[in-house]
mmCIF file of C-alpha atoms in Angstrom:
data_model
loop_
_atom_site.group_PDB
_atom_site.id
_atom_site.type_symbol
_atom_site.label_atom_id
_atom_site.label_comp_id
_atom_site.label_asym_id
_atom_site.label_seq_id
_atom_site.Cartn_x
_atom_site.Cartn_y
_atom_site.Cartn_z
ATOM 1 C CA MET A 1 -18.350 26.339 51.503
ATOM 2 C CA LYS A 2 -21.088 23.860 50.674
ATOM 3 C CA THR A 3 -24.521 24.607 52.146
ATOM 4 C CA PHE A 4 -27.130 21.971 52.967
ATOM 5 C CA THR A 5 -30.809 22.984 52.820
ATOM 6 C CA TYR A 6 -33.567 21.434 54.938
ATOM 7 C CA THR A 7 -37.241 22.018 55.751
ATOM 8 C CA THR A 8 -38.476 21.195 59.234
ATOM 9 C CA ARG A 9 -41.278 18.758 60.068
ATOM 10 C CA CYS A 10 -42.759 18.677 63.540
ATOM 11 C CA LYS A 11 -45.516 16.756 65.260
ATOM 12 C CA THR A 12 -47.095 17.990 68.473
ATOM 13 C CA ILE A 13 -48.298 15.342 70.920
ATOM 14 C CA LEU A 14 -50.122 16.117 74.144
ATOM 15 C CA GLY A 15 -47.953 15.301 77.155
ATOM 16 C CA ASP A 16 -50.790 13.771 79.152
ATOM 17 C CA LEU A 17 -51.172 10.922 76.641
ATOM 18 C CA HIS A 18 -47.518 10.121 75.969
ATOM 19 C CA THR A 19 -44.647 11.439 78.042
ATOM 20 C CA PRO A 20 -41.496 12.505 76.198
ATOM 21 C CA VAL A 21 -39.452 9.891 78.055
ATOM 22 C CA SER A 22 -41.848 7.040 77.233
ATOM 23 C CA THR A 23 -41.905 8.073 73.573
ATOM 24 C CA TYR A 24 -38.111 8.314 73.457
ATOM 25 C CA LEU A 25 -37.732 4.872 75.049
ATOM 26 C CA LYS A 26 -39.901 3.419 72.263
ATOM 27 C CA VAL A 27 -37.819 4.887 69.429
ATOM 28 C CA ARG A 28 -34.234 4.948 70.710
ATOM 29 C CA ASP A 29 -33.471 1.372 69.616
ATOM 30 C CA ILE A 30 -35.089 1.888 66.207
ATOM 31 C CA PHE A 31 -33.229 5.153 65.541
ATOM 32 C CA PRO A 32 -29.613 5.016 66.752
ATOM 33 C CA GLN A 33 -28.120 8.363 67.729
ATOM 34 C CA SER A 34 -31.556 9.774 68.575
ATOM 35 C CA ALA A 35 -31.717 12.532 71.170
ATOM 36 C CA LEU A 36 -34.197 13.683 73.807
ATOM 37 C CA MET A 37 -34.122 17.238 75.087
ATOM 38 C CA GLU A 38 -36.730 17.908 77.727
ATOM 39 C CA SER A 39 -37.695 21.126 79.466
ATOM 40 C CA SER A 40 -36.837 20.977 83.162
ATOM 41 C CA ASP A 41 -38.630 24.138 84.279
ATOM 42 C CA TYR A 42 -41.502 22.723 86.305
ATOM 43 C CA HIS A 43 -42.475 26.047 87.922
ATOM 44 C CA GLY A 44 -44.475 27.221 84.949
ATOM 45 C CA SER A 45 -46.467 25.154 82.509
ATOM 46 C CA GLU A 46 -46.342 27.651 79.651
ATOM 47 C CA ASN A 47 -44.051 27.072 76.693
ATOM 48 C CA ASN A 48 -42.630 23.833 78.072
ATOM 49 C CA ARG A 49 -41.376 21.775 75.172
ATOM 50 C CA SER A 50 -39.598 18.509 74.710
ATOM 51 C CA PHE A 51 -37.802 17.506 71.538
ATOM 52 C CA ILE A 52 -37.018 14.081 70.202
ATOM 53 C CA GLY A 53 -34.557 14.241 67.350
ATOM 54 C CA LEU A 54 -34.258 11.268 65.012
ATOM 55 C CA ASN A 55 -31.794 10.480 62.252
ATOM 56 C CA PRO A 56 -29.038 13.072 62.663
ATOM 57 C CA VAL A 57 -27.820 14.407 59.337
ATOM 58 C CA ALA A 58 -24.417 15.633 60.519
ATOM 59 C CA SER A 59 -22.248 15.901 63.626
ATOM 60 C CA ILE A 60 -19.390 17.773 65.197
ATOM 61 C CA GLY A 61 -17.195 16.290 67.875
ATOM 62 C CA ILE A 62 -14.305 17.785 69.782
ATOM 63 C CA ASN A 63 -11.756 15.465 71.332
ATOM 64 C CA HIS A 64 -8.042 15.653 72.171
ATOM 65 C CA GLY A 65 -7.871 19.223 70.861
ATOM 66 C CA THR A 66 -9.343 18.477 67.431
ATOM 67 C CA ALA A 67 -12.761 19.385 66.038
ATOM 68 C CA THR A 68 -14.147 16.809 63.599
ATOM 69 C CA ALA A 69 -17.211 17.685 61.532
ATOM 70 C CA THR A 70 -19.096 15.233 59.336
ATOM 71 C CA TYR A 71 -21.649 16.415 56.784
ATOM 72 C CA PRO A 72 -24.690 14.875 55.037
ATOM 73 C CA ASP A 73 -22.735 14.212 51.841
ATOM 74 C CA GLY A 74 -20.229 12.090 53.758
ATOM 75 C CA SER A 75 -17.476 14.692 53.720
ATOM 76 C CA MET A 76 -15.444 15.320 56.856
ATOM 77 C CA GLU A 77 -13.352 18.242 58.112
ATOM 78 C CA GLU A 78 -10.818 18.251 60.944
ATOM 79 C CA HIS A 79 -9.380 21.374 62.552
ATOM 80 C CA PRO A 80 -7.108 21.656 65.588
ATOM 81 C CA ILE A 81 -8.519 23.801 68.384
ATOM 82 C CA THR A 82 -6.110 26.682 68.941
ATOM 83 C CA GLU A 83 -6.122 30.175 70.383
ATOM 84 C CA HIS A 84 -7.157 31.487 66.965
ATOM 85 C CA PHE A 85 -9.655 28.719 66.105
ATOM 86 C CA ARG A 86 -11.596 28.009 69.298
ATOM 87 C CA ALA A 87 -14.351 25.463 69.941
ATOM 88 C CA ASP A 88 -17.073 28.097 69.511
ATOM 89 C CA HIS A 89 -15.604 28.950 66.082
ATOM 90 C CA ALA A 90 -15.711 25.280 65.090
ATOM 91 C CA ILE A 91 -19.373 24.990 66.115
ATOM 92 C CA SER A 92 -20.331 28.253 64.412
ATOM 93 C CA ASP A 93 -18.529 27.286 61.195
ATOM 94 C CA PHE A 94 -20.293 23.923 61.291
ATOM 95 C CA LEU A 95 -23.738 25.519 61.674
ATOM 96 C CA ASN A 96 -23.066 27.932 58.812
ATOM 97 C CA HIS A 97 -23.175 24.951 56.438
ATOM 98 C CA PHE A 98 -26.942 24.603 57.011
ATOM 99 C CA LYS A 99 -29.941 26.597 55.825
ATOM 100 C CA VAL A 100 -33.266 25.610 57.365
ATOM 101 C CA SER A 101 -36.771 26.683 56.403
ATOM 102 C CA GLY A 102 -40.190 25.701 57.716
ATOM 103 C CA GLU A 103 -42.566 26.635 60.478
ATOM 104 C CA TYR A 104 -40.256 25.615 63.330
ATOM 105 C CA ASN A 105 -36.901 26.299 61.692
ATOM 106 C CA ASN A 106 -35.567 28.055 64.804
ATOM 107 C CA TYR A 107 -35.800 24.746 66.734
ATOM 108 C CA CYS A 108 -33.660 22.857 64.255
ATOM 109 C CA GLY A 109 -30.184 22.495 65.611
ATOM 110 C CA LEU A 110 -27.615 20.760 67.716
ATOM 111 C CA TYR A 111 -28.413 18.076 70.244
ATOM 112 C CA GLY A 112 -25.789 16.111 72.122
ATOM 113 C CA TYR A 113 -23.586 16.311 75.154
ATOM 114 C CA THR A 114 -20.670 18.215 76.625
ATOM 115 C CA THR A 115 -18.469 16.517 79.217
ATOM 116 C CA PHE A 116 -16.718 18.203 82.109
ATOM 117 C CA ASN A 117 -13.395 17.852 80.266
ATOM 118 C CA ALA A 118 -14.698 20.185 77.531
ATOM 119 C CA VAL A 119 -14.274 23.130 79.912
ATOM 120 C CA ARG A 120 -10.663 23.391 78.683
ATOM 121 C CA TYR A 121 -11.946 24.553 75.277
ATOM 122 C CA PHE A 122 -13.814 27.503 76.798
ATOM 123 C CA GLU A 123 -11.798 28.497 79.876
ATOM 124 C CA HIS A 124 -8.127 28.500 80.847
ATOM 125 C CA ILE A 125 -8.453 25.429 83.052
ATOM 126 C CA ASN A 126 -5.982 22.592 82.797
ATOM 127 C CA VAL A 127 -7.697 19.241 82.370
ATOM 128 C CA LYS A 128 -5.755 16.048 81.903
ATOM 129 C CA ASP A 129 -6.238 14.660 78.398
ATOM 130 C CA SER A 130 -7.089 11.024 79.026
ATOM 131 C CA ARG A 131 -7.550 8.260 76.480
ATOM 132 C CA ASP A 132 -9.578 5.136 77.059
ATOM 133 C CA PRO A 133 -8.927 2.283 74.611
ATOM 134 C CA LYS A 134 -12.443 0.844 75.097
ATOM 135 C CA ASN A 135 -14.547 4.009 75.167
ATOM 136 C CA ASP A 136 -12.753 7.154 74.058
ATOM 137 C CA ALA A 137 -15.893 9.267 73.867
ATOM 138 C CA PRO A 138 -15.387 12.833 72.601
ATOM 139 C CA ASP A 139 -15.303 15.706 75.071
ATOM 140 C CA MET A 140 -18.170 17.193 73.064
ATOM 141 C CA LEU A 141 -20.435 15.486 70.562
ATOM 142 C CA LEU A 142 -23.254 17.402 68.922
ATOM 143 C CA TYR A 143 -25.610 16.024 66.292
ATOM 144 C CA TYR A 144 -27.321 18.268 63.791
ATOM 145 C CA ILE A 145 -30.881 17.042 63.671
ATOM 146 C CA ASN A 146 -33.450 18.333 61.230
ATOM 147 C CA THR A 147 -36.490 18.229 63.541
#
């Protein structure tokens, strides 16, 4: 298994000068596939963080029962999701390809989305497998972003 090594870089910006959403709106067209993850716990002001990830280095998507991983070197792996190779195995195997160092290395990770239809990969719930010729977005799409 090939391992990719990264070192994190982070910049802290005070939220009263630039909101995470306003900053994200400025960069999303410059950096395609960027991601914003914002804390939604407004009850306490301690340890609230927002992350803007730019330039994903890899991705894993799960759609129509197949996990597809792409890596920084351009290689790609596909595995069918089965009883013995579940979605959580695919994600874990994907993450094991990365070694991250740096001050905030525990924040480096996956950013993306999970649709309702992805529930079938984690629970025994029948969901109709639909295909849309114009926009067949994956049930799950997670980008690995070196923050």
